[in-house]
Coordinates of C-alpha atoms in Angstrom, one line a residue:
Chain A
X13 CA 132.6 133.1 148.7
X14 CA 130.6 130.8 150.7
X15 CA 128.4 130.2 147.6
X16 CA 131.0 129.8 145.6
X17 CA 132.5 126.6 147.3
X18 CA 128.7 125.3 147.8
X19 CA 128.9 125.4 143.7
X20 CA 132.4 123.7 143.0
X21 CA 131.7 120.7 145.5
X22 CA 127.9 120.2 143.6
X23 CA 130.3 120.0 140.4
X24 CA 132.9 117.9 141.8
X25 CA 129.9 115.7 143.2
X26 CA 128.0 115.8 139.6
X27 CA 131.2 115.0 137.8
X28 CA 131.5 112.0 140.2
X29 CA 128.4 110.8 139.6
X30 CA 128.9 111.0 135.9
X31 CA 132.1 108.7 135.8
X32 CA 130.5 106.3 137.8
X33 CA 127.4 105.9 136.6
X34 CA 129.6 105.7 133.2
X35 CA 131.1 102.7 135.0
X36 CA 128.3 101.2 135.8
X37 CA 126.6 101.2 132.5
X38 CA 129.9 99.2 131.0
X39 CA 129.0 97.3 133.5
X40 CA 125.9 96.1 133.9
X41 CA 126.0 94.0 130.5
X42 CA 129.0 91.6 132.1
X43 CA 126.5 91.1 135.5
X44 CA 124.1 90.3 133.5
X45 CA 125.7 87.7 131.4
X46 CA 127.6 86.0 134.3
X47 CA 124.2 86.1 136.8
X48 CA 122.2 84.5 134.3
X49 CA 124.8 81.8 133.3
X50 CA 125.0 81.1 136.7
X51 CA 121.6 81.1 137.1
X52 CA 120.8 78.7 134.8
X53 CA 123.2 76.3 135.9
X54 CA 121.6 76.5 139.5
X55 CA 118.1 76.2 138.3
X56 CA 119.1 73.0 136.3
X57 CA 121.0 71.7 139.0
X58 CA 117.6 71.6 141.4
X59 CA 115.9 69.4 139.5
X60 CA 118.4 67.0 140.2
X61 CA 118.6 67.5 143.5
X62 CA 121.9 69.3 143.7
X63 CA 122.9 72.8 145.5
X64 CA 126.5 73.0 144.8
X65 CA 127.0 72.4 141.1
X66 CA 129.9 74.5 141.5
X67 CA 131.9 71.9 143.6
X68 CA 134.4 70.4 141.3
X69 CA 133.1 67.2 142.2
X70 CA 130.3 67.1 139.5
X71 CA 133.1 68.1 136.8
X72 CA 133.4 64.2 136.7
X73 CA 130.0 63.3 136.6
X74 CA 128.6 60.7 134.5
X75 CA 125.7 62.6 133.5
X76 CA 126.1 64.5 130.6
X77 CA 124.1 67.4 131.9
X78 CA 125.1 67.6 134.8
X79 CA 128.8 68.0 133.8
X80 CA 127.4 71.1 131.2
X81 CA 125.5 72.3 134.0
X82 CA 128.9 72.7 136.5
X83 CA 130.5 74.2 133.3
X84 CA 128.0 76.8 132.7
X85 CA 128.3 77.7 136.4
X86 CA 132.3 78.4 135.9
X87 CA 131.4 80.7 132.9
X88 CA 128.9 82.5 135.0
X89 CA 131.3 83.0 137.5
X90 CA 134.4 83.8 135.4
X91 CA 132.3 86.8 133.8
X92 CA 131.7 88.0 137.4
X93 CA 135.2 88.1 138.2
X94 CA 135.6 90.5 135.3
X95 CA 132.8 92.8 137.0
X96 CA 135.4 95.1 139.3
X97 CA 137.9 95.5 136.8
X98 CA 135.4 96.7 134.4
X99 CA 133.8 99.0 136.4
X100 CA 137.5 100.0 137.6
X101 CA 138.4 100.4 134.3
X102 CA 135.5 102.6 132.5
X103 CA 135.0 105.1 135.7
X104 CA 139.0 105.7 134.7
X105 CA 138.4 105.8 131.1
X106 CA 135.3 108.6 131.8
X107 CA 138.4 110.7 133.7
X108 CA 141.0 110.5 131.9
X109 CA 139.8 108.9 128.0
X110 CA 141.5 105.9 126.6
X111 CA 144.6 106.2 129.1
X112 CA 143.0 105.6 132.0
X113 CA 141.7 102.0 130.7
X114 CA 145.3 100.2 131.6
X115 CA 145.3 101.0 135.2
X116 CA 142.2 101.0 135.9
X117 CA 141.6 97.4 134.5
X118 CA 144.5 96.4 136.8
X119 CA 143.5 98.4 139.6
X120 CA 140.2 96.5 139.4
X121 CA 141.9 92.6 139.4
X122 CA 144.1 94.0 142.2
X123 CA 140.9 95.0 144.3
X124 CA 139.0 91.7 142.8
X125 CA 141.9 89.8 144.6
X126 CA 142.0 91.5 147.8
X127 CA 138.0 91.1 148.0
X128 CA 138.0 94.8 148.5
X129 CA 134.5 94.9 147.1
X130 CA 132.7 97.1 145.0
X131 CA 133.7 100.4 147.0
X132 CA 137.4 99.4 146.4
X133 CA 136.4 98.8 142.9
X134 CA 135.0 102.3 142.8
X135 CA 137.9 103.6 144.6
X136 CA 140.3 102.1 142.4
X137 CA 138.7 103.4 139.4
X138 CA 138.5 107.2 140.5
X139 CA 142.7 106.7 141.5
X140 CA 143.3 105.2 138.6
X141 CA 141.3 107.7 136.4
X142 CA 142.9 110.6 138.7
X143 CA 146.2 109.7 138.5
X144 CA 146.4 109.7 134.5
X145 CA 144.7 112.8 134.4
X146 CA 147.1 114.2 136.4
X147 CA 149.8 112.7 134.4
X148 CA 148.6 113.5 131.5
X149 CA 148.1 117.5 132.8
X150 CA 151.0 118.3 134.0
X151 CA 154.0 116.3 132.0
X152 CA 155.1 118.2 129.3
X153 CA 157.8 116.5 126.7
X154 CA 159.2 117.7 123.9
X155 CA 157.8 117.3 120.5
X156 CA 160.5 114.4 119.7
X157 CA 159.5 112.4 122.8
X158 CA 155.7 113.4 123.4
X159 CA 155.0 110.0 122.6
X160 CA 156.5 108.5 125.5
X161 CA 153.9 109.8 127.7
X162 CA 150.7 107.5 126.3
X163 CA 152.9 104.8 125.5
X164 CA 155.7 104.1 128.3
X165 CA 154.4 107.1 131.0
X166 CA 150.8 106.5 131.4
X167 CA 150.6 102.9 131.4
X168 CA 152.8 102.3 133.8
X169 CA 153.7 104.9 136.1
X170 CA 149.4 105.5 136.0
X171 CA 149.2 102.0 136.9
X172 CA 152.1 101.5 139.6
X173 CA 150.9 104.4 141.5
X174 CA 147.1 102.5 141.5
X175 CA 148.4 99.9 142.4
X176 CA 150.6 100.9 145.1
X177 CA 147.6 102.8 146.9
X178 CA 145.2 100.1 146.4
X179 CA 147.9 97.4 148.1
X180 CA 149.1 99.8 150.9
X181 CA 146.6 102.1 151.7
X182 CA 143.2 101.4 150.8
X183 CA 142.5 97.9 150.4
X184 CA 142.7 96.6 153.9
X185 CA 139.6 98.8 154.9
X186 CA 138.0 98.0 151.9
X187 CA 138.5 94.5 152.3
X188 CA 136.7 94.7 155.6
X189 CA 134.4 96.7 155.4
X190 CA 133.2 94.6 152.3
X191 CA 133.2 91.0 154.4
X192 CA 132.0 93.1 157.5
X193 CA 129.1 94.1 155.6
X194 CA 128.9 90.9 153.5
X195 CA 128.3 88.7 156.8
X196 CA 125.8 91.1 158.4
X197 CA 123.5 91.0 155.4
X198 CA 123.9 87.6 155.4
X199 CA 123.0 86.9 158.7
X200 CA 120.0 89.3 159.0
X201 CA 117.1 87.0 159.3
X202 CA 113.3 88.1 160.8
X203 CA 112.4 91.6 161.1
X204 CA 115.9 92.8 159.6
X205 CA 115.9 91.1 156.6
X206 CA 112.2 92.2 155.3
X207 CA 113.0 95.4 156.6
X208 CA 116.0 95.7 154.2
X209 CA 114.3 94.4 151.6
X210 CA 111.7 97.4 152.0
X211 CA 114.5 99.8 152.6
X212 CA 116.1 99.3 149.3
X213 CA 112.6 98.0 147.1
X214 CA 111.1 101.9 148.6
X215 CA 115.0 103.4 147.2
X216 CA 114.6 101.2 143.5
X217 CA 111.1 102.5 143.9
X218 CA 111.8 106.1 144.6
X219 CA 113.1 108.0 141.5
X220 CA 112.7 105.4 139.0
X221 CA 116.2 104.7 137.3
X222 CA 118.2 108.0 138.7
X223 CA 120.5 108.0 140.8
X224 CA 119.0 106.4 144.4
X225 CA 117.5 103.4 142.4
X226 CA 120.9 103.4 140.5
X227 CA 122.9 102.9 143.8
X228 CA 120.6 100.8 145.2
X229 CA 120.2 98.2 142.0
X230 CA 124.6 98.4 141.9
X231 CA 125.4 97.8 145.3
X232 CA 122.5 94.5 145.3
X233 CA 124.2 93.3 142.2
X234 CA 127.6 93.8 143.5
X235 CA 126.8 91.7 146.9
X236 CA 125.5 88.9 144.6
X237 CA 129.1 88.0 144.2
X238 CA 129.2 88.0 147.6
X239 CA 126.6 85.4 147.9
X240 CA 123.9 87.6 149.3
X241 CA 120.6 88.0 147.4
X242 CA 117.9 89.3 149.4
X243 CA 118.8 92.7 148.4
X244 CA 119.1 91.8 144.4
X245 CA 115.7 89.8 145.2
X246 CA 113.9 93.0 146.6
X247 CA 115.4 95.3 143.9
X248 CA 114.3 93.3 141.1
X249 CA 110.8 92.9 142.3
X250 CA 111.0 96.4 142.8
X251 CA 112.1 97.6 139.3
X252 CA 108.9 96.4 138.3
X253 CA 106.5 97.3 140.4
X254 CA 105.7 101.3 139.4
X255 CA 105.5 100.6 135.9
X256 CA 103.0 97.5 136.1
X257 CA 101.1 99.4 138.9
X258 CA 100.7 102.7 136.6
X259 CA 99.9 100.7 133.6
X260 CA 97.1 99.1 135.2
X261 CA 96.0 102.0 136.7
X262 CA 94.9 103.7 133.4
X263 CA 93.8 100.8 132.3
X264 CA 91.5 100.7 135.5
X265 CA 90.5 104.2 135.4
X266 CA 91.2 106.2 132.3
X267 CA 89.4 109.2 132.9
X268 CA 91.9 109.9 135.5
X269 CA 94.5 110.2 132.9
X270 CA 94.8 112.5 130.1
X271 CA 95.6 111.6 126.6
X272 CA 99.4 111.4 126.8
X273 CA 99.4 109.4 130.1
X274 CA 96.9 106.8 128.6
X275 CA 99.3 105.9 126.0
X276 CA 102.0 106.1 128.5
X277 CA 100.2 103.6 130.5
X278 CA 100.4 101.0 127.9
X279 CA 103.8 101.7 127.6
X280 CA 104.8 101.3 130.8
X281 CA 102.9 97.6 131.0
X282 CA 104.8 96.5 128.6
X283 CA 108.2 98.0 129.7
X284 CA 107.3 96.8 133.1
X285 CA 106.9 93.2 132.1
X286 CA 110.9 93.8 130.4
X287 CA 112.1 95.0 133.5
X288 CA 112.3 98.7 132.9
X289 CA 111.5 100.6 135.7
X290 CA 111.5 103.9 133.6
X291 CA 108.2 102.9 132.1
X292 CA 106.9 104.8 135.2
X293 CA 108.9 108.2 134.4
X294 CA 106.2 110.3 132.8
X295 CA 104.0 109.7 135.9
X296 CA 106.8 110.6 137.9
X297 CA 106.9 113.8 135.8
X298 CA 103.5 114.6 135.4
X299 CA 102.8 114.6 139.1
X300 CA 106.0 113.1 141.8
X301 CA 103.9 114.3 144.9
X302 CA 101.1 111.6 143.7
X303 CA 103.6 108.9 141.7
X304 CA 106.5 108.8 143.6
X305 CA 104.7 107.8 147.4
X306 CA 102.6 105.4 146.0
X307 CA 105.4 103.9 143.9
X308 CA 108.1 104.2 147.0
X309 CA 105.1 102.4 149.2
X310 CA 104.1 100.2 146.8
X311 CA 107.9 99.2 145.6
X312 CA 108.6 98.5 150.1
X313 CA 106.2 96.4 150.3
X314 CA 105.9 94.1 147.4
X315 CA 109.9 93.1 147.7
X316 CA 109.3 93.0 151.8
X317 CA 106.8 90.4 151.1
X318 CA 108.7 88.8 148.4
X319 CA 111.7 88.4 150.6
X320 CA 109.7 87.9 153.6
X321 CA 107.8 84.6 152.0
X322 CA 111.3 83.6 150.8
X323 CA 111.9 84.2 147.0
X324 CA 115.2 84.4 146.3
X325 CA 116.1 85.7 143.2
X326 CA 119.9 84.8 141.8
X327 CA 120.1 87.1 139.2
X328 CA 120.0 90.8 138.2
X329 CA 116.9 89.9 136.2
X330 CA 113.5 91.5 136.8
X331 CA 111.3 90.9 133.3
X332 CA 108.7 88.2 132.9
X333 CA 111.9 85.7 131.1
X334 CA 113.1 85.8 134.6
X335 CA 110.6 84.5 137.0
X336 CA 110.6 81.2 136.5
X337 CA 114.5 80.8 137.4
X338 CA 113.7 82.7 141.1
X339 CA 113.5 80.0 144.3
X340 CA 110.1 79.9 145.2
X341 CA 108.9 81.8 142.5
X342 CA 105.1 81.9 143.7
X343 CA 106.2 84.0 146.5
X344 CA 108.6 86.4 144.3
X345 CA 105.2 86.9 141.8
X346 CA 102.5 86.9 145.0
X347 CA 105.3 90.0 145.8
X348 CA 105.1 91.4 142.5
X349 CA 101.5 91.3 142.4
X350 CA 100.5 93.0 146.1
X351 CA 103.3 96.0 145.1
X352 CA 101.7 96.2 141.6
X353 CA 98.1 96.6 143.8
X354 CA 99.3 98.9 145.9
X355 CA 100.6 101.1 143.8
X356 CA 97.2 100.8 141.1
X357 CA 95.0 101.7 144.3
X358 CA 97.0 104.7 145.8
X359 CA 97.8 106.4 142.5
X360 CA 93.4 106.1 141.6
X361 CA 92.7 107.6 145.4
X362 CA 95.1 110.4 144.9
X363 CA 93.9 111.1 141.0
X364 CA 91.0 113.0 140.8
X365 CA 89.5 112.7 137.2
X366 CA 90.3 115.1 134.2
X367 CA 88.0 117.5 133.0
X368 CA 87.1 116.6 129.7
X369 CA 89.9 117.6 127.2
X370 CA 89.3 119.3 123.9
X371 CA 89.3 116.1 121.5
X372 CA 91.2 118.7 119.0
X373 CA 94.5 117.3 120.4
X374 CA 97.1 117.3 117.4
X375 CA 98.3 114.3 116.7
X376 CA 102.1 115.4 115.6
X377 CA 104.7 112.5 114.8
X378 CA 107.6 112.6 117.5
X379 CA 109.7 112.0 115.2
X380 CA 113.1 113.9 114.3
X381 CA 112.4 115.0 110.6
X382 CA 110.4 118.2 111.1
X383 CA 112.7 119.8 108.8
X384 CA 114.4 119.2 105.9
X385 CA 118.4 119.3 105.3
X386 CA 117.5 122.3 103.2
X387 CA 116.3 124.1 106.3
X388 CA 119.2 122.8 108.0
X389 CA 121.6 123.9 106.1
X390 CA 120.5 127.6 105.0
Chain B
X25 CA 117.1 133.2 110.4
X26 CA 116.0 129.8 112.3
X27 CA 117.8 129.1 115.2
X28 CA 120.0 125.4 115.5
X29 CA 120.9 123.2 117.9
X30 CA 122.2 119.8 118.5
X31 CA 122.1 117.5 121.5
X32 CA 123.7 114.1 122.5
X33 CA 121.5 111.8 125.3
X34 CA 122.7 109.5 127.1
X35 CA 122.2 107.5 129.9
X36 CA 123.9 104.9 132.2
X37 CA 121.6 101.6 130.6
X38 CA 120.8 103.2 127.8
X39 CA 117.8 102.0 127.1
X40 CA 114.8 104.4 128.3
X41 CA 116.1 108.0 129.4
X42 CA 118.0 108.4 126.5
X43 CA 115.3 108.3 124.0
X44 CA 112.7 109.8 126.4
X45 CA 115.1 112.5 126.4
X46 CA 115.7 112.6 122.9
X47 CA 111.6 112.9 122.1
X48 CA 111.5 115.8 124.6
X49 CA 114.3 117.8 122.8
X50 CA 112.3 117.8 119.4
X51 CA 109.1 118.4 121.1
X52 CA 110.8 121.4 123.1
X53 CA 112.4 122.5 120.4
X54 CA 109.3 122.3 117.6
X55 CA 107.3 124.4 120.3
X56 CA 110.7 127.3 120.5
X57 CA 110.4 127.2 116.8
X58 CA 114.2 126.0 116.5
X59 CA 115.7 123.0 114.7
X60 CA 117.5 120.4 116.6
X61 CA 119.2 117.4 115.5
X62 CA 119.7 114.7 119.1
X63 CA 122.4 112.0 118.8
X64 CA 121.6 109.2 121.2
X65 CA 123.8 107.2 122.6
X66 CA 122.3 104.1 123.8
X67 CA 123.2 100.3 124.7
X68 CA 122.4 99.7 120.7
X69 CA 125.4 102.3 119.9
X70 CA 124.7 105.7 118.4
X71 CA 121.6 106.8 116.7
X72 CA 121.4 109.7 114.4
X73 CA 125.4 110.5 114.5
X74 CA 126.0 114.5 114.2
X75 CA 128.2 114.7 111.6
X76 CA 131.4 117.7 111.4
X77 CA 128.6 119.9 109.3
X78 CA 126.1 119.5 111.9
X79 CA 128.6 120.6 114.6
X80 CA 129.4 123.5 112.4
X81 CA 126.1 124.7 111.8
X82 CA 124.2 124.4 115.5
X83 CA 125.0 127.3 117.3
X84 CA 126.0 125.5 121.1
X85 CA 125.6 121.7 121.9
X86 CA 123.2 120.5 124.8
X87 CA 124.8 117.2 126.4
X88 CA 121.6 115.4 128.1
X89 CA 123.8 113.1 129.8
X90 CA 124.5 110.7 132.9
X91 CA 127.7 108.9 131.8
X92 CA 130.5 110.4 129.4
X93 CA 130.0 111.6 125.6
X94 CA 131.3 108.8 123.3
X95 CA 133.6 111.1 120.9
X96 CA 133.3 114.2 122.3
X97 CA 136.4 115.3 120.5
X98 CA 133.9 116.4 117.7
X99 CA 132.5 118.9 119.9
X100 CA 136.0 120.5 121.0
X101 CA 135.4 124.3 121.1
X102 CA 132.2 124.6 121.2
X103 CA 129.7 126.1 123.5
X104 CA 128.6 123.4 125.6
X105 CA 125.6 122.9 128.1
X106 CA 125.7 119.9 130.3
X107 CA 122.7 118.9 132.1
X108 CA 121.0 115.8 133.2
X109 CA 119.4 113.4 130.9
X110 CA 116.6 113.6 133.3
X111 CA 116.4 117.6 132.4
X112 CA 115.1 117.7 129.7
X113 CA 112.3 114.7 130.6
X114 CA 111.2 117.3 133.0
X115 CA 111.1 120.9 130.6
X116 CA 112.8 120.4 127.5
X117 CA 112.1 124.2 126.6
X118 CA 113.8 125.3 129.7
X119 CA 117.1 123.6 128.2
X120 CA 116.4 124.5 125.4
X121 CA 116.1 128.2 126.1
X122 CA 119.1 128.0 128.4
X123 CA 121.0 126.6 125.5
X124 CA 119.9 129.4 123.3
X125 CA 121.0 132.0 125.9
X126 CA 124.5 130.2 126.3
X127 CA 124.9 131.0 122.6
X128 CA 123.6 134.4 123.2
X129 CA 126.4 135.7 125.6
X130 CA 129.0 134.9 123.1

């Protein structure tokens, strides 16, 4: 019995993770966009001088430029805005299907407004996704009215009751829990605020894309909007980090690699230089008791340093296009480099070189046409 | 007679894991000595769409997937196994084979 409810809450918890990571991949392109309008609109204001382009004051401003660049910053920032309701709306939608979209859009500007933060924009999403499902379960019409229910039923009843909990019950909290947190970040300074930094660059670090670099990446994004960006500084020096530091390594040292991880390793340069963390996975896979320490060490301390020195990177952006829009961007790659060390030396100490491999590896094609429709269809 | 499968990866950037995961499914599956066809859903859209026929033909569907199928409608009645996109990265031939022994039990 006892194993039984062990199992159903690992599957409610999976399915969880599934709708929200489906909300965070719809989301991810809109943070993207809106960081790196804003971005650019801060970078060009600092070379003339100015840290608040996003006063309305320079909306008037004789200089052309300028007036663009305070423009471009309202863009950014209206794409942010759309950031909760989206996730809101697509951890609904991965519930309850195309129904769930209404309310949890709306659920999402409701907790935008109430600066419930990205928990209430989480929470808003699994009510509203929730709530159709169980609309859409349990109401049964008959045949001459059935279309009532995705028409009239779910779009608004789904989206009053969303509402209605968001308002009365959970957005308080939510709200103050987000500012309470919001303000402590902010005013971490010292010892706190590298040792954040290593806290979530050793998570972004840890498994490479899943799940704990996933929550770490999302919630350093989300407090962007807040106006906090140590964390998003640390995770995107981070990102980058195990797949520049394996790279090199079997560049370094190729005997300690076999075939497959050689070819890997110039793969994961590459990727690494993009900003994709994943470049590092098939380390991770070959051997995580080795890869993931050094990566996890290496990851903490690069974006501790970065942070530490002062880099301050405004957008979710960790490839090489990136770097040059970070504050103090000396610091953020002086960061990038000591992680990317770090993690080259520790994963050669722990290697120990191959034995020679047979040179008679086969060299198959990976691609998908090993057989022919023929084959498939007989 | 050959045994057939199809898969759909996806995951939440949909960039990387999705294709990594796709590779590992033919690999796994070349070394089982079954045929495999892998939809990926990635940030580009879908890749190599499974069409009604396939669906017909592949004995039970492996979902390698973080966030939710795109169209999984197609795949209404069928014997589904859901797992991680990161499982088969890991042992594609275990999924495989637990996919095999899914259709089995029927």
């Amino acid at each position: 019995m006892k194993g039984l409810e062990v199992m159903t809450l690992k599957k409610i918890g999976k399915e969880l993770e599934q709708h929200i990571m489906t909300g965070i991949s719809y989301m991810i392109p809109i943070v993207i966009a809106g960081a790196v309008l804003m971005a650019i609109s801060r970078v060009g204001a600092s070379f003339y001088g100015i840290s608040d382009i996003w006063e309305s004051k320079w909306a008037d401003s004789a200089n052309l430029i300028i007036r663009f660049l305070n423009t471009d910053d309202g863009w950014g920032g209206m794409a942010l805005d759309l950031m909760f309701p989206i996730i809101s709306a697509y951890i609904s939608y991965s519930i309850s299907d195309k129904g769930g979209i209404a309310p949890g859009i709306i659920g999402g500007m409701l907790v935008a407004n109430m600066n419930a933060g990205f928990l209430g924009a989480l929470a808003s999403g699994l009510i509203a996704g929730y709530t159709v499902k169980l609309l859409t379960d349990n109401i049964r019409l008959p045949q001459a009215a059935k279309s009532v229910l995705p028409v009239f039923i779910v779009p608004v009843v789904g989206t009053f009751i969303t509402l209605f909990l968001i308002q009365y019950v959970i957005g308080v909290p939510f709200a103050s829990i987000n500012t309470g947190l919001a303000a402590w970040l902010k005013g971490l300074t010292g010892t706190n605020k590298v040792l954040l930094a290593a806290i979530v660059g050793g998570m972004v670090g840890f498994d490479l894309g899943g799940p704990v670099n996933k929550a770490a990446v999302t919630t350093a994004m989300a407090l962007l909007t807040s106006g906090v960006y140590d964390p998003n500084t640390a995770a995107q020096v981070a990102i980058i980090i195990p797949p520049l530091g394996l790279g090199l390594a079997t560049i370094i040292n190729k005997r300690k690699f076999n075939h497959d991880l050689q070819e890997a390793g110039n793969a994961s340069l590459v990727m690494g230089l993009i900003g994709v963390s994943e470049g590092a996975i098939p380390f991770a896979v070959e051997s995580p008791l080795k890869v993931i320490p050094a990566n996890v060490i290496g990851s903490a301390i690069g974006s501790a340093l970065a942070v530490g020195l002062g880099a301050v990177n405004h957008a979710p952006i960790s490839g090489f296009y990136g770097w040059l829009a970070v504050e103090k961007w000396w610091f953020y790659l002086i960061g990038v480099a000591v992680g990317t060390l770090i993690v080259t030396a520790l994963t050669l100490l722990l290697r120990k070189e191959q034995p020679m491999e047979d040179k008679a590896i086969e060299e198959e094609s990976d691609e998908g046409d090993y057989f022919t429709e023929d084959e498939w269809e007989s | 007679m050959t045994r057939k499968l199809i898969a759909i990866t996806a995951c939440a950037t949909g960039v990387a894991h999705t294709y990594m995961a796709e590779k590992a499914l033919i690999k796994g599956a070349k070394k089982e000595g079954v045929l495999i066809k892998v939809e990926t859903q990635g940030a580009t859209g879908i890749g190599h769409r499974l069409t009604t026929r396939d669906v017909e033909i592949a004995e039970a569907v492996i979902f390698a997937t973080d966030t939710k199928v795109r169209d999984s409608e197609r795949f209404k009645g069928q014997l589904i196994l859901q797992v991680n996109v990161s499982a088969p990265i890991k042992d594609a031939q275990k999924v495989i084979e637990d996919a095999l022994k899914l259709a089995d039990k029927k």
